[in-house]
Tab-separated table of C-alpha atoms and ligand atoms in Angstrom:
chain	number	residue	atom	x	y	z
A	78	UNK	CA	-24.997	2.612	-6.314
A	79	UNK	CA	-24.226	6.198	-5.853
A	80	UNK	CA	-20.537	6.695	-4.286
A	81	UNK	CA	-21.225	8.579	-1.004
A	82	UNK	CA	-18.279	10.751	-1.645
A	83	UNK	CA	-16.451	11.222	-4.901
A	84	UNK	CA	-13.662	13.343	-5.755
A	85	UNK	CA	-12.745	13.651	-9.149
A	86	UNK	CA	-9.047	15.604	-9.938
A	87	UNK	CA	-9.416	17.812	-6.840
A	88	UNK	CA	-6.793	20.472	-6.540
A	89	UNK	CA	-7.002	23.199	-3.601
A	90	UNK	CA	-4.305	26.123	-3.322
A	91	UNK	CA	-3.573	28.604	-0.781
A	92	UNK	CA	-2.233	31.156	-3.075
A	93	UNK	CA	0.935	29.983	-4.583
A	94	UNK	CA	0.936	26.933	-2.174
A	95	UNK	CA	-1.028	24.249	-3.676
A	96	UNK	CA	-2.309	21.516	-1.107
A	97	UNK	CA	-4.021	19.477	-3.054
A	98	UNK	CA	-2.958	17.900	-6.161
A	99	UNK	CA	-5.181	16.011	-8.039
A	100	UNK	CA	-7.405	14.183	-5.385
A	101	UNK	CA	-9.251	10.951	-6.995
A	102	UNK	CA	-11.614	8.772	-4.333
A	103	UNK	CA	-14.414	7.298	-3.602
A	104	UNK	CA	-16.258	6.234	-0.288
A	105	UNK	CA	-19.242	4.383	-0.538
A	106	UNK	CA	-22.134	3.968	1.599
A	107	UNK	CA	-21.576	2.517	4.749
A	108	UNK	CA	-18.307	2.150	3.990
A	109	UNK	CA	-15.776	3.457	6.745
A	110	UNK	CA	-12.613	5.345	4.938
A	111	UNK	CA	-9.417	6.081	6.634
A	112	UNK	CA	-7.114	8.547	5.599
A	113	UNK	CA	-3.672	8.789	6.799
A	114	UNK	CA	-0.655	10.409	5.713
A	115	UNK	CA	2.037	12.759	7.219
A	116	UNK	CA	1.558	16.122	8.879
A	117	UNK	CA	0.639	18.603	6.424
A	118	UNK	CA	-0.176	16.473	3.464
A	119	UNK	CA	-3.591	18.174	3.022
A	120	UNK	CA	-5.967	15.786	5.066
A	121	UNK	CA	-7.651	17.928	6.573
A	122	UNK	CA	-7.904	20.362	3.833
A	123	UNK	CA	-9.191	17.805	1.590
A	124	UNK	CA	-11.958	17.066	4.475
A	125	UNK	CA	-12.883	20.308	4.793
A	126	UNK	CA	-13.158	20.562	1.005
A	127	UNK	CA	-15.625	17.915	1.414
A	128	UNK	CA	-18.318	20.047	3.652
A	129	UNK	CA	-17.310	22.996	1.413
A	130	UNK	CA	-15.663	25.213	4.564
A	131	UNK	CA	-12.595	25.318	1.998
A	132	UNK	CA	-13.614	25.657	-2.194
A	133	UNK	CA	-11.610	23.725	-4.138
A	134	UNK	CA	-9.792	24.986	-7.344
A	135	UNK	CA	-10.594	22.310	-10.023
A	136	UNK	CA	-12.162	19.211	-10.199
A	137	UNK	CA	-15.193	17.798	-9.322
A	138	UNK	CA	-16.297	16.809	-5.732
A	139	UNK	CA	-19.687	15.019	-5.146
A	140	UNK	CA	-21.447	13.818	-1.839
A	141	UNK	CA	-24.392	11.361	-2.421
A	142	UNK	CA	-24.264	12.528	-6.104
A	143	UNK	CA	-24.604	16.270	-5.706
A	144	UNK	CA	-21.472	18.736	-6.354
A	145	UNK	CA	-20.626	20.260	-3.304
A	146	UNK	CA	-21.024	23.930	-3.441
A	147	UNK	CA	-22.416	23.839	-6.938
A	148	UNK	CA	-25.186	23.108	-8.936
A	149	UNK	CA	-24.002	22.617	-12.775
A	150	UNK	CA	-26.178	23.730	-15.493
A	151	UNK	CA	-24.593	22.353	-18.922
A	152	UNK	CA	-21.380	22.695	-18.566
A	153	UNK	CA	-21.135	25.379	-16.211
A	154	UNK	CA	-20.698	25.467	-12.546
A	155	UNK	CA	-23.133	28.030	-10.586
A	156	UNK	CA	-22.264	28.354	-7.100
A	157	UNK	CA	-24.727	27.932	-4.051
A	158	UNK	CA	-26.050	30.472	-1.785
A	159	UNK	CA	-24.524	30.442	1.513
A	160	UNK	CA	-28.350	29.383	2.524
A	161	UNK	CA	-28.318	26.568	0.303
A	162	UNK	CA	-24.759	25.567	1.463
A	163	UNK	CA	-25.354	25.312	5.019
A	164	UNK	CA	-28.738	23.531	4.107
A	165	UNK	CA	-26.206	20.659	2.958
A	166	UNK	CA	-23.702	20.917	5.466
A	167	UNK	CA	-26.657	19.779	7.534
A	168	UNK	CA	-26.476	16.301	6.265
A	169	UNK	CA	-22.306	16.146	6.926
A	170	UNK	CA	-21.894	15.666	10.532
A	171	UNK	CA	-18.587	16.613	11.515
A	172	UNK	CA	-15.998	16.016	14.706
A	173	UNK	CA	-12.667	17.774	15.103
A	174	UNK	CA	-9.768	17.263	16.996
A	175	UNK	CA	-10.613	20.129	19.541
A	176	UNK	CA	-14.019	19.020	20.829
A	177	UNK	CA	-15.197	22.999	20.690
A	178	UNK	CA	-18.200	22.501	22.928
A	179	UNK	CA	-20.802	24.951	23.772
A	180	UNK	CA	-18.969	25.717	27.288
A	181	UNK	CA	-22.578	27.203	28.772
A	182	UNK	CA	-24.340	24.297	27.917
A	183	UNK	CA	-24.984	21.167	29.885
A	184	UNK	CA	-23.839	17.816	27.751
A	185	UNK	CA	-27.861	16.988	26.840
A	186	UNK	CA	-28.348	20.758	25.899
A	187	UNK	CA	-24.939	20.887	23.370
A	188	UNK	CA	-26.732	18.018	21.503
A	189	UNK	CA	-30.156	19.423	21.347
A	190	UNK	CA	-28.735	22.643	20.134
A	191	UNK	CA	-28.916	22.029	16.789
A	192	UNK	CA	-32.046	20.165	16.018
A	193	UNK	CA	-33.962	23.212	18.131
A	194	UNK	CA	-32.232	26.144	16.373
A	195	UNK	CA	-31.339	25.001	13.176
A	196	UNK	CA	-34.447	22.368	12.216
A	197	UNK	CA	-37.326	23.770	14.404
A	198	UNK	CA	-37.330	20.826	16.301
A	199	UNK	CA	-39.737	21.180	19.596
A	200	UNK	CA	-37.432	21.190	22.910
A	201	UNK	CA	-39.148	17.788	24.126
A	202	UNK	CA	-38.254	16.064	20.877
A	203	UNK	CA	-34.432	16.834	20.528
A	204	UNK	CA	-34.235	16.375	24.229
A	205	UNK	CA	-35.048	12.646	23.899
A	206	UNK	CA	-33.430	11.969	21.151
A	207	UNK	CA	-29.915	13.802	22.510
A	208	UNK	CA	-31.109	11.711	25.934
A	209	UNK	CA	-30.851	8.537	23.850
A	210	UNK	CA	-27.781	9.842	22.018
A	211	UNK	CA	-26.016	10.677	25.411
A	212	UNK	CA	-26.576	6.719	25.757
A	213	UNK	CA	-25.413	5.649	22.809
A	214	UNK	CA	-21.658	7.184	23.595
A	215	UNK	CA	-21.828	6.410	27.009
A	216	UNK	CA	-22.749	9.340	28.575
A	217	UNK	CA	-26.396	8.432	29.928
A	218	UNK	CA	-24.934	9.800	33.293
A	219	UNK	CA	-23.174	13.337	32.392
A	220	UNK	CA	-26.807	14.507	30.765
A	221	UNK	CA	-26.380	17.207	33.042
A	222	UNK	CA	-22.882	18.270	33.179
A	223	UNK	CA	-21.298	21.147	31.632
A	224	UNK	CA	-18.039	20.513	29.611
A	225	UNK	CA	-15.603	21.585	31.811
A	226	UNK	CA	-17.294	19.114	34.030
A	227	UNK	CA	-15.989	16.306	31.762
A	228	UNK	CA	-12.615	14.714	30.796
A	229	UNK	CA	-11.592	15.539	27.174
A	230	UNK	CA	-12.677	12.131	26.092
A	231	UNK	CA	-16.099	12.347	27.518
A	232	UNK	CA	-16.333	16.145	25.449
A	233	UNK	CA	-15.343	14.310	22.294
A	234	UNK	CA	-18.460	12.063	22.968
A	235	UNK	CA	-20.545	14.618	23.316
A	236	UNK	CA	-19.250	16.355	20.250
A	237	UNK	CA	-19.655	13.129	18.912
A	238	UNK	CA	-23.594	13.015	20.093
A	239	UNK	CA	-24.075	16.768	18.806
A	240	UNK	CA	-22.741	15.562	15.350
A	241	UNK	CA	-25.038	12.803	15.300
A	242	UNK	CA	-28.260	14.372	15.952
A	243	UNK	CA	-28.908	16.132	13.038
A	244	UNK	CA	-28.910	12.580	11.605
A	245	UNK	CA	-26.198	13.209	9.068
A	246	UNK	CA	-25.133	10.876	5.919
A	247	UNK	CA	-22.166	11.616	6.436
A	248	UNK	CA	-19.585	11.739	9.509
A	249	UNK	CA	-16.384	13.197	9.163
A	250	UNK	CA	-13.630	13.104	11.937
A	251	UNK	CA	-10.030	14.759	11.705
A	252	UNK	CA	-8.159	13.213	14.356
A	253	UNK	CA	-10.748	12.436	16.667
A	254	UNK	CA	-8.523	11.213	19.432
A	255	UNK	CA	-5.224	13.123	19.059
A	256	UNK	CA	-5.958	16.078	21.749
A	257	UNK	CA	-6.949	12.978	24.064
A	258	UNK	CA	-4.632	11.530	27.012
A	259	UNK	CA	-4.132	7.960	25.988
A	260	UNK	CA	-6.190	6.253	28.432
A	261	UNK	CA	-8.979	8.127	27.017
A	262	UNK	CA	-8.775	7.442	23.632
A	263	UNK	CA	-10.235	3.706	23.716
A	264	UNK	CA	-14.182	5.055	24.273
A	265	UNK	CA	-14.031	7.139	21.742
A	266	UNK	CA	-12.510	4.523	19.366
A	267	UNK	CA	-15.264	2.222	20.597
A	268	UNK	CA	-18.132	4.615	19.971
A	269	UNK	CA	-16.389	4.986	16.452
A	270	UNK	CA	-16.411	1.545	16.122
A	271	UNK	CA	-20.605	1.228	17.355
A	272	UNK	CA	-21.750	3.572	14.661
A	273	UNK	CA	-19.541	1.970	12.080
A	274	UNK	CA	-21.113	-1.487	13.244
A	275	UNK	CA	-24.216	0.582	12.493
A	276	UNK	CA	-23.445	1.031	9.533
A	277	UNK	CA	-22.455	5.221	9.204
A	278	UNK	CA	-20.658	6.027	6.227
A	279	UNK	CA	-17.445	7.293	7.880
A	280	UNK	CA	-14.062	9.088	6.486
A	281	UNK	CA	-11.774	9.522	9.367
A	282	UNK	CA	-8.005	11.138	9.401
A	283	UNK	CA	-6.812	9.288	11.959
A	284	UNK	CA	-3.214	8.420	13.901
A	285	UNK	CA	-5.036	5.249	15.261
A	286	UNK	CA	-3.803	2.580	12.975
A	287	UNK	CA	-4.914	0.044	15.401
A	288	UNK	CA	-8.353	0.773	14.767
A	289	UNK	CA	-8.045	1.983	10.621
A	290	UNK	CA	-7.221	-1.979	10.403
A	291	UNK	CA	-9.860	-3.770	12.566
A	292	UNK	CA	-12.584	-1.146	11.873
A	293	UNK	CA	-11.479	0.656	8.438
A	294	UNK	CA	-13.537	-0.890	4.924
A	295	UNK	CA	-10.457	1.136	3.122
A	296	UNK	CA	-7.902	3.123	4.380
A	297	UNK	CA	-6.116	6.017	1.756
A	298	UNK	CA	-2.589	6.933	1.959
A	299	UNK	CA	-1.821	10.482	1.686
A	300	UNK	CA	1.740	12.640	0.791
A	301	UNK	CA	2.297	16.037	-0.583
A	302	UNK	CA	-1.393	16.413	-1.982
A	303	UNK	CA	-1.762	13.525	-3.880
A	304	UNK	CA	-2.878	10.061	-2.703
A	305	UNK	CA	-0.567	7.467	-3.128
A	306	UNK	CA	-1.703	3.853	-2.492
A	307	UNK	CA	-5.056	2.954	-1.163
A	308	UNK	CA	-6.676	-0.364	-0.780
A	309	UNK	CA	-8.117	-2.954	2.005
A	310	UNK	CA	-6.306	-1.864	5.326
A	311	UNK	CA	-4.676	-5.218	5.026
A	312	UNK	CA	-3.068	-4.630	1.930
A	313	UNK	CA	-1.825	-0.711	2.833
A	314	UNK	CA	-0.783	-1.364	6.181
A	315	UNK	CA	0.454	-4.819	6.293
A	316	UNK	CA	1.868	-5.186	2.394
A	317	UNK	CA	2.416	-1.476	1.366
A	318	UNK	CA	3.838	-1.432	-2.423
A	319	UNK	CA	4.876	2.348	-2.117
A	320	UNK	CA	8.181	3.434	-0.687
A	321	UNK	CA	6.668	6.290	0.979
A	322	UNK	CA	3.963	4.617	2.049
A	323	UNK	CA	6.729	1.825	3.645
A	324	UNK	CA	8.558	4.879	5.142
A	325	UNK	CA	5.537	6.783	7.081
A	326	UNK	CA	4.376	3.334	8.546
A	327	UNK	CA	7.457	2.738	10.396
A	328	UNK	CA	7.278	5.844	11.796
A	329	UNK	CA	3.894	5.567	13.190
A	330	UNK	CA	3.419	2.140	13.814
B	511	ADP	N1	-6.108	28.307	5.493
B	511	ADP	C1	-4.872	28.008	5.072
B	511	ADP	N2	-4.082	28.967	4.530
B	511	ADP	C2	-2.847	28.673	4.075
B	511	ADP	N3	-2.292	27.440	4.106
B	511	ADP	C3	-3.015	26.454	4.646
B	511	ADP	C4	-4.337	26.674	5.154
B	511	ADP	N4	-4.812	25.495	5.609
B	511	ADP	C5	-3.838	24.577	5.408
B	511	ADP	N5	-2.756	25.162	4.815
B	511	ADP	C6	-1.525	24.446	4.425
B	511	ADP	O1	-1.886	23.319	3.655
B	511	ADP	C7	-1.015	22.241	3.937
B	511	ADP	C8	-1.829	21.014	4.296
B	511	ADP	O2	-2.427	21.245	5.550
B	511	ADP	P1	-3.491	20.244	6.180
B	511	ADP	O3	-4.571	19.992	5.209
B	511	ADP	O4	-3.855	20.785	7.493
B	511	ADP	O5	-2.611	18.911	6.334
B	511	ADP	P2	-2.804	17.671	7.296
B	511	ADP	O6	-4.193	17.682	7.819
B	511	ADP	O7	-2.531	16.478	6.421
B	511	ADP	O8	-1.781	17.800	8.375
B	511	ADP	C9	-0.061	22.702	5.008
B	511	ADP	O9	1.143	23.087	4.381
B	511	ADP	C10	-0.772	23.893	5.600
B	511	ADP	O10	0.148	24.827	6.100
B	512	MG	MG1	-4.877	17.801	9.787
């Protein structure tokens, strides 16, 4: 079975800074992939990597078997026209932690935005699909509200919705809940959880250790640029063989 994503020796660098350090995974399909590690370890730089908004330096990084950014021809590495770039970005759905809504848009109109403008889609089509989407994260009722008509929470679900209407393969999330006042954290945990019942291939930096044990397939652990244990949440978070590992858990949980 292909590996959805697969990194193979990544390194990344900003200038003499160098972030990542030899990044080695894989996330297969369906699979749900947590990554944690400290502030500044290069999580979200490695994610980033993945959708290609950041090039990496060396290695080899692959999402449903296809570099991304490149197309190789023998040994060499061409690189892809922004065109062709974005063209697979399509297929990477991704959520931040700032929701960064369309703020002149009604909830149903940020997640039809995309399917219209980007895919042709007809109005009447992505409407009822971002109707049903709405739904899906609980938001049947706040079709028509705008976001600053909607607690931070509800705006992640939305972003959430816009992600998922251009269908993607993949869904990325950097710290989907860590803008969010804690009472509002729980939906969008549980919508996390619906589209991993689902079956969405997932990787998600996340603080929420709660929910990288019931919910995560694997969960990485990440320090300095390099990741250093990674297994069954079970076995990282409950039975961690690494000191560091050991060290950042008993900070966080
Ligand atoms: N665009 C950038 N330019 C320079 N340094 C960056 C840039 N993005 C991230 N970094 C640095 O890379 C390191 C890892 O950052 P990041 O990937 O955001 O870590 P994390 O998500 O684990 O907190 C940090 O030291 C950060 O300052
Ligand atoms: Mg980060």
């Amino acid at each position: 079975m292909t590996a959805m994503v697969k990194a193979e020796g990544v390194h990344k660098s900003f200038g003499a800074v160098q972030v990542l350090k030899g990044i080695d995974l894989e996330v297969a399909p369906r699979e749900v992939f947590c990554l944690i590690g400290p502030s500044g370890s290069g999580k979200s730089t490695f994610l980033r990597c993945i959708n290609h908004l950041e090039k990496i330096n060396s290695g080899r990084l692959y999402v449903d078997g296809e570099l991304v950014g490149y197309r190789q021809k023998g040994d060499k590495l061409y690189e892809l026209k922004d065109r062709e770039v974005a063209a697979k970005r399509r297929d990477i759905g991704m959520v931040f932690q700032r929701f960064n809504l369309f703020p002149h848009m009604t909830a149903v109109e940020n997640v039809m935005e995309a399917p219209v403008q980007v895919k042709g889609e007809s109005k009447a089509v992505a409407r009822e699909r971002a109707l049903k989407l709405l739904d899906r994260v609980g938001l049947s009722d706040k079709a028509g509200n705008y976001p600053s008509q909607l607690s931070g929470g509800q705006q992640q679900r939305v972003a959430i919705a816009r992600a998922l209407a251009m269908e993607p393969k993949l869904m990325l999330f950097d710290e989907p809940t860590s803008a969010l006042d804690p009472e509002l954290v729980g939906d969008v945990l549980d919508v996390m959880r619906g589209l991993a019942e689902d079956g969405t291939t997932m990787v998600a930096l996340t603080h929420a250790m709660g929910f990288a044990r019931e919910v995560g397939d694997s969960v990485v652990f990440m320090d300095d640029g390099v990741v250093v244990e990674s297994g069954h949440p079970r076995e990282v978070l409950t039975n961690p063989r690494h000191e560091r590992t050991k060290s950042f858990l008993s900070k966080v949980l």
